[in-house]
Short mmCIF file of C-alpha atoms in Angstrom, two decimals:
data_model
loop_
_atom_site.label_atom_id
_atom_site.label_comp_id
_atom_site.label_asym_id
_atom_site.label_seq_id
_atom_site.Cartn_x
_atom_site.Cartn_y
_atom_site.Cartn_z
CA UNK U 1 0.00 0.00 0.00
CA UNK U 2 1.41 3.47 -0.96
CA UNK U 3 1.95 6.29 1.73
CA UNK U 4 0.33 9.22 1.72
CA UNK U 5 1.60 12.12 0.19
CA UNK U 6 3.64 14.68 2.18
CA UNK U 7 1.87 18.21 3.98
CA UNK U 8 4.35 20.14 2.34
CA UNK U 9 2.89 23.40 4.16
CA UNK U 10 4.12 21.77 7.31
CA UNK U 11 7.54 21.22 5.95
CA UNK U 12 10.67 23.47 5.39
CA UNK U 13 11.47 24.70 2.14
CA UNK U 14 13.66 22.80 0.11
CA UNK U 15 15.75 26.70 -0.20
CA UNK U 16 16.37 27.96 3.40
CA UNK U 17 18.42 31.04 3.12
CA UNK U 18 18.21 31.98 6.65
CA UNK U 19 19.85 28.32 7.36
CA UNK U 20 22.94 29.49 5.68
CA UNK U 21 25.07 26.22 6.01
CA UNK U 22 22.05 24.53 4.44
CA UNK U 23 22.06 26.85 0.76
CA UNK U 24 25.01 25.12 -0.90
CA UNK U 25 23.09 21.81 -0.63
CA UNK U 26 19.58 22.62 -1.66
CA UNK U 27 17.98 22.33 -4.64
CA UNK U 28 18.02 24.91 -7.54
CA UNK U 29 14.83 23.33 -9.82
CA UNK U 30 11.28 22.32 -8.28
CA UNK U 31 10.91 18.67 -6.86
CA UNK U 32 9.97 15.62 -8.90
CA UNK U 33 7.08 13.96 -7.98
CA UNK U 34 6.89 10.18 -8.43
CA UNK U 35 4.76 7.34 -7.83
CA UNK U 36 5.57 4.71 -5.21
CA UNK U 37 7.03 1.80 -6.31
CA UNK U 38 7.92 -1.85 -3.62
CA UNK U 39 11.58 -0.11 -3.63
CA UNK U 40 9.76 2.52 -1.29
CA UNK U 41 7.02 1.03 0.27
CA UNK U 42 9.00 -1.63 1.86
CA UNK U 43 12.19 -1.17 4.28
CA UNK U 44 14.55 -3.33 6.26
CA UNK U 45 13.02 -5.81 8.89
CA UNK U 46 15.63 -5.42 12.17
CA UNK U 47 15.11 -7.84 15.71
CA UNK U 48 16.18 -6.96 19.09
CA UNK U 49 18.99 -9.77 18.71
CA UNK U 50 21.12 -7.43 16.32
CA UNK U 51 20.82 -4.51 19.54
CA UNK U 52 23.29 -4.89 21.95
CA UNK U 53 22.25 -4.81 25.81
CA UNK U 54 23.18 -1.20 26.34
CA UNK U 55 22.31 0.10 23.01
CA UNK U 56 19.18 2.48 24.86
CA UNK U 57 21.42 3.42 27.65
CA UNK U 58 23.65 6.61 26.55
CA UNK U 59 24.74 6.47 29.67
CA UNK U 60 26.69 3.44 30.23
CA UNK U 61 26.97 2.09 26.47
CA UNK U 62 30.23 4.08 26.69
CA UNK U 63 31.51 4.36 30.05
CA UNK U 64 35.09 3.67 30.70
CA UNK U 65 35.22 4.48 34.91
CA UNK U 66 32.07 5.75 35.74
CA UNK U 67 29.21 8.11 34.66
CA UNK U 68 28.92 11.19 32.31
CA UNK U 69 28.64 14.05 33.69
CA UNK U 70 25.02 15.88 33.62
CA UNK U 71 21.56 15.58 34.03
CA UNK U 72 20.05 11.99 33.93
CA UNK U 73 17.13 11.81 31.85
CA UNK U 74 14.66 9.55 30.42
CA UNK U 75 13.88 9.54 26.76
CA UNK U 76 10.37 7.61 26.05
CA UNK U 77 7.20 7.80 23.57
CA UNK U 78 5.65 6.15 20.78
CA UNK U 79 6.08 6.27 16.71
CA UNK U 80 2.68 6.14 15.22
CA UNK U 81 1.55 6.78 11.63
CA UNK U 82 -0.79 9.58 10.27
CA UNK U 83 -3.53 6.91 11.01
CA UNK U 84 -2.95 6.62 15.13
CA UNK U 85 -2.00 3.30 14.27
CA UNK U 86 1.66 1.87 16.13
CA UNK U 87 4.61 1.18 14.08
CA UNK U 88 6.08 -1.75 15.75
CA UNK U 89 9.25 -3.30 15.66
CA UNK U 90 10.88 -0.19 14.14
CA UNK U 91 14.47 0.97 14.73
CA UNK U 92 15.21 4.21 16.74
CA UNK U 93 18.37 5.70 16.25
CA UNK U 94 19.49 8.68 18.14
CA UNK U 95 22.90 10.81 18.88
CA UNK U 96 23.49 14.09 20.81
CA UNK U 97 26.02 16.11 21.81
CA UNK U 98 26.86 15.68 25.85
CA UNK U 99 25.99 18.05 28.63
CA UNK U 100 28.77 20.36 27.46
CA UNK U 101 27.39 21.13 24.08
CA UNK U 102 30.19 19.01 22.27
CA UNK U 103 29.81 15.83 20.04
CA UNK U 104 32.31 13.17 19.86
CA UNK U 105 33.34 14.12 16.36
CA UNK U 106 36.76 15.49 15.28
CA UNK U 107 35.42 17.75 13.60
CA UNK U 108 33.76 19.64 16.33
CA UNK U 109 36.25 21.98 17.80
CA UNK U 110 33.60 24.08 20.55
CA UNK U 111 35.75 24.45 23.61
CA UNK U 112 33.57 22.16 25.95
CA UNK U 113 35.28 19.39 27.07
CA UNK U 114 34.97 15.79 25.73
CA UNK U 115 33.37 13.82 28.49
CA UNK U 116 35.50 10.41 28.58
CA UNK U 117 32.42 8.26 29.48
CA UNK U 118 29.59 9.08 27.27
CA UNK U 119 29.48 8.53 23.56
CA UNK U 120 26.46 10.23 22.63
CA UNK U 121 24.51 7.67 20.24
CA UNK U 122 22.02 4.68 20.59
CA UNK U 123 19.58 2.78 19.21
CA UNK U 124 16.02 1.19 20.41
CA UNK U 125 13.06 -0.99 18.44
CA UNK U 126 9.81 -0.37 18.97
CA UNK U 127 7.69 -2.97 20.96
CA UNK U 128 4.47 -4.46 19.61
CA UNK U 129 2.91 -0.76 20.45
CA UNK U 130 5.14 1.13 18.81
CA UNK U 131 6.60 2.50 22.19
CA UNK U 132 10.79 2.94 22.59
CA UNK U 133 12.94 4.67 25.88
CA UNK U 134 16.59 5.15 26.67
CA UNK U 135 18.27 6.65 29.31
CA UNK U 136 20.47 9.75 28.33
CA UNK U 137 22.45 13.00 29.98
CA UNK U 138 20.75 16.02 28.87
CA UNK U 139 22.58 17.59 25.91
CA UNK U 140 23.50 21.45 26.44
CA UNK U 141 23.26 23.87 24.20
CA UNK U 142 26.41 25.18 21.44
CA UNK U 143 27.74 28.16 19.63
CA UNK U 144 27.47 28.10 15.53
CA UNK U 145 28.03 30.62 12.72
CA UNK U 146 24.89 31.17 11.42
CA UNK U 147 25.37 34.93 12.86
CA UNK U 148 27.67 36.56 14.67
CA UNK U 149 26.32 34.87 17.95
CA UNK U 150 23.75 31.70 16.74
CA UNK U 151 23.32 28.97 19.62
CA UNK U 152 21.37 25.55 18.46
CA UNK U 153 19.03 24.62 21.58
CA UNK U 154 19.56 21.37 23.38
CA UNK U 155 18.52 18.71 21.06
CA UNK U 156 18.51 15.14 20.49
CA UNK U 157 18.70 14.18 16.97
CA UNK U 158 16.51 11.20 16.05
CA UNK U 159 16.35 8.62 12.71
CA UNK U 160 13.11 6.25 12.42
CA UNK U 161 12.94 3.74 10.04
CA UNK U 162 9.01 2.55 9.77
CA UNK U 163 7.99 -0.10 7.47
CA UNK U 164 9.22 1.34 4.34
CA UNK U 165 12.11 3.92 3.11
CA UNK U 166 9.48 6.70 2.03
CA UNK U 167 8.19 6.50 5.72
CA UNK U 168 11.78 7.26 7.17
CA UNK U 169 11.97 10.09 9.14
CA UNK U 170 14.94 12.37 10.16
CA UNK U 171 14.31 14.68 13.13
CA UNK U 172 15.27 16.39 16.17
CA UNK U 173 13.97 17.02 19.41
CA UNK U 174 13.90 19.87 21.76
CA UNK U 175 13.50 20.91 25.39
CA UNK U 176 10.02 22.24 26.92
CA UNK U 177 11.04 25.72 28.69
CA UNK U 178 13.91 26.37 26.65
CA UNK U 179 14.79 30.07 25.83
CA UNK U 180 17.08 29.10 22.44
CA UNK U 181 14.25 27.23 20.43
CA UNK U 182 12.72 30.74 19.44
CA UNK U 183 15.67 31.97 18.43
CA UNK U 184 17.05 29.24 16.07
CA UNK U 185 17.71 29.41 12.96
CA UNK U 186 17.07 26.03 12.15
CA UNK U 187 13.76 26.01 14.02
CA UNK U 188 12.36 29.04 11.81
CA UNK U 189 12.91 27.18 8.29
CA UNK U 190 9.65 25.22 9.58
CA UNK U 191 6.11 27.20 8.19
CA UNK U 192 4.06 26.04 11.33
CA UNK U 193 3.75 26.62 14.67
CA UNK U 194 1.76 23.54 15.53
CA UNK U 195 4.70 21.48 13.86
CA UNK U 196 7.50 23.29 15.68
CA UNK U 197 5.73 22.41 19.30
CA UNK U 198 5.32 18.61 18.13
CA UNK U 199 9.05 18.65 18.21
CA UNK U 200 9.35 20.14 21.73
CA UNK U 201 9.19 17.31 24.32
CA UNK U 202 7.18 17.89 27.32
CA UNK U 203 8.68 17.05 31.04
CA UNK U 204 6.88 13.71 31.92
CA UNK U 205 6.87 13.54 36.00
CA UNK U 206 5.02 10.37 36.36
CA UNK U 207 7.73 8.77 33.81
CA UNK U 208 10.56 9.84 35.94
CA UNK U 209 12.77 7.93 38.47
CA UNK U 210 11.91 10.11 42.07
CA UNK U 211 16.08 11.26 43.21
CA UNK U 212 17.14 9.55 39.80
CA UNK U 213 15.82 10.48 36.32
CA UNK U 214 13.82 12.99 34.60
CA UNK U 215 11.67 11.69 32.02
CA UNK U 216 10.61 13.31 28.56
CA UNK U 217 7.89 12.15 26.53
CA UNK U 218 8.65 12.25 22.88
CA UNK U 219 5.98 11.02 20.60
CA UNK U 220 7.06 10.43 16.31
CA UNK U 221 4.24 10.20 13.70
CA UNK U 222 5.14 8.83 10.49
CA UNK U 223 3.31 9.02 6.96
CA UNK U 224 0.48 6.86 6.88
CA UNK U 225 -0.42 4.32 4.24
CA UNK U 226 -3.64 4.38 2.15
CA UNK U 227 -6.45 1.60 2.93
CA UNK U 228 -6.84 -1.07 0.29
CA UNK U 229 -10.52 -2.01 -0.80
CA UNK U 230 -11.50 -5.53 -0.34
CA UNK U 231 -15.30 -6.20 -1.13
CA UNK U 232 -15.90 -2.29 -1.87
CA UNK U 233 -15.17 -1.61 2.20
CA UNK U 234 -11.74 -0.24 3.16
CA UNK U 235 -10.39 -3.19 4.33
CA UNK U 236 -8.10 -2.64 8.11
CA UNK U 237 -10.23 0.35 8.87
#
């Protein structure tokens, strides 16, 4: 069954000028549209036996002697489609800079230190309901050169396969309360409103671990799939 097609008015632009690192990498002519073919409406199958033990825990999967340093949270929510229906058995990859601001990337040269014990990356499937959690540090916020003085908000970056490669998703999430979302750069290349505050993930005190953990409640919707007729009734619905 195909997807449906995309809300572009709830997407960036394809040319962002005010993202200025983005402009050398868009597109010059208008987007192609093309119909769906099995290459797109199907995707990888993954099981929890290629996931490693500590692959949702960002905060030992890379200790050497002892914990990162920074707020323990909770990551935890579930991908649905444009249907409400759960996307189960999905992979959930996700990487973030540590409580510093800094990535472990040699390319990233902000003065924060490196923090020895956290790696900043993971990976979770969904369960039969679609819903995934790992434990994290909080990521702090970082200097770029968008302007003079640009800072990217704390964010979690986030890659969700579904059930086929048109229904893969590449996102981030932010921080509820945090002053830097408004004034992003990044943030204002989306049209909507209502978007931007689906990406902002609320503090979840009944998810949270009382003198431990802080939880944050993160829910991903992916493009839905068109019913198929079967007897002239749409069949699943």
């Amino acid at each position: 069954m195909e997807f449906y097609q995309r809300d572009r008015t709830l997407q960036p632009a394809g040319y962002t000028p005010i993202y200025k690192t983005s402009v050398a990498r868009s597109p010059r002519q208008a987007m192609l549209s093309l119909q769906g073919s099995l290459s797109e409406t199907t995707g990888p199958v993954f099981g929890q036996h290629e996931l490693g033990p500590l692959d949702n825990d960002l905060i030992r999967n890379y200790a050497k002697d002892g914990d990162p340093i920074g707020e323990r949270i909770i990551v935890h929510g579930r991908v649905l489609d444009e249907n409400n229906r759960p996307v189960p058995h999905t992979l959930v990859e996700f990487w973030q800079a540590n409580a510093g601001g800094r990535y472990r990337h040699k390319k990233d040269t902000y003065l924060a230190p490196i923090d020895p014990n956290f790696g900043g990356c993971g990976r979770a499937l969904t369960d039969e309901n679609g819903y995934y959690f790992f434990r994290t540090i909080k990521p702090g916020p970082y200097p770029w050169r968008n302007y003079v003085n640009s800072w990217r908000p704390a964010h979690i970056h986030f890659s969700v396969f579904g059930s086929g490669f048109a229904q893969r998703l590449i996102t981030q999430m932010y921080f509820e309360g945090d002053p830097l979302i408004k004034e992003c750069p990044i943030v204002h290349v989306i049209p909507d409103e209502d978007a931007i505050n689906r990406l902002i993930a609320p503090i979840d005190l009944n998810g949270s671990i009382p003198l431990d953990t802080i939880a944050y409640k993160f829910d991903i919707v992916l493009r839905g799939r068109r019913s198929t007729l079967f007897e002239n009734r749409l069949e699943g619905n």
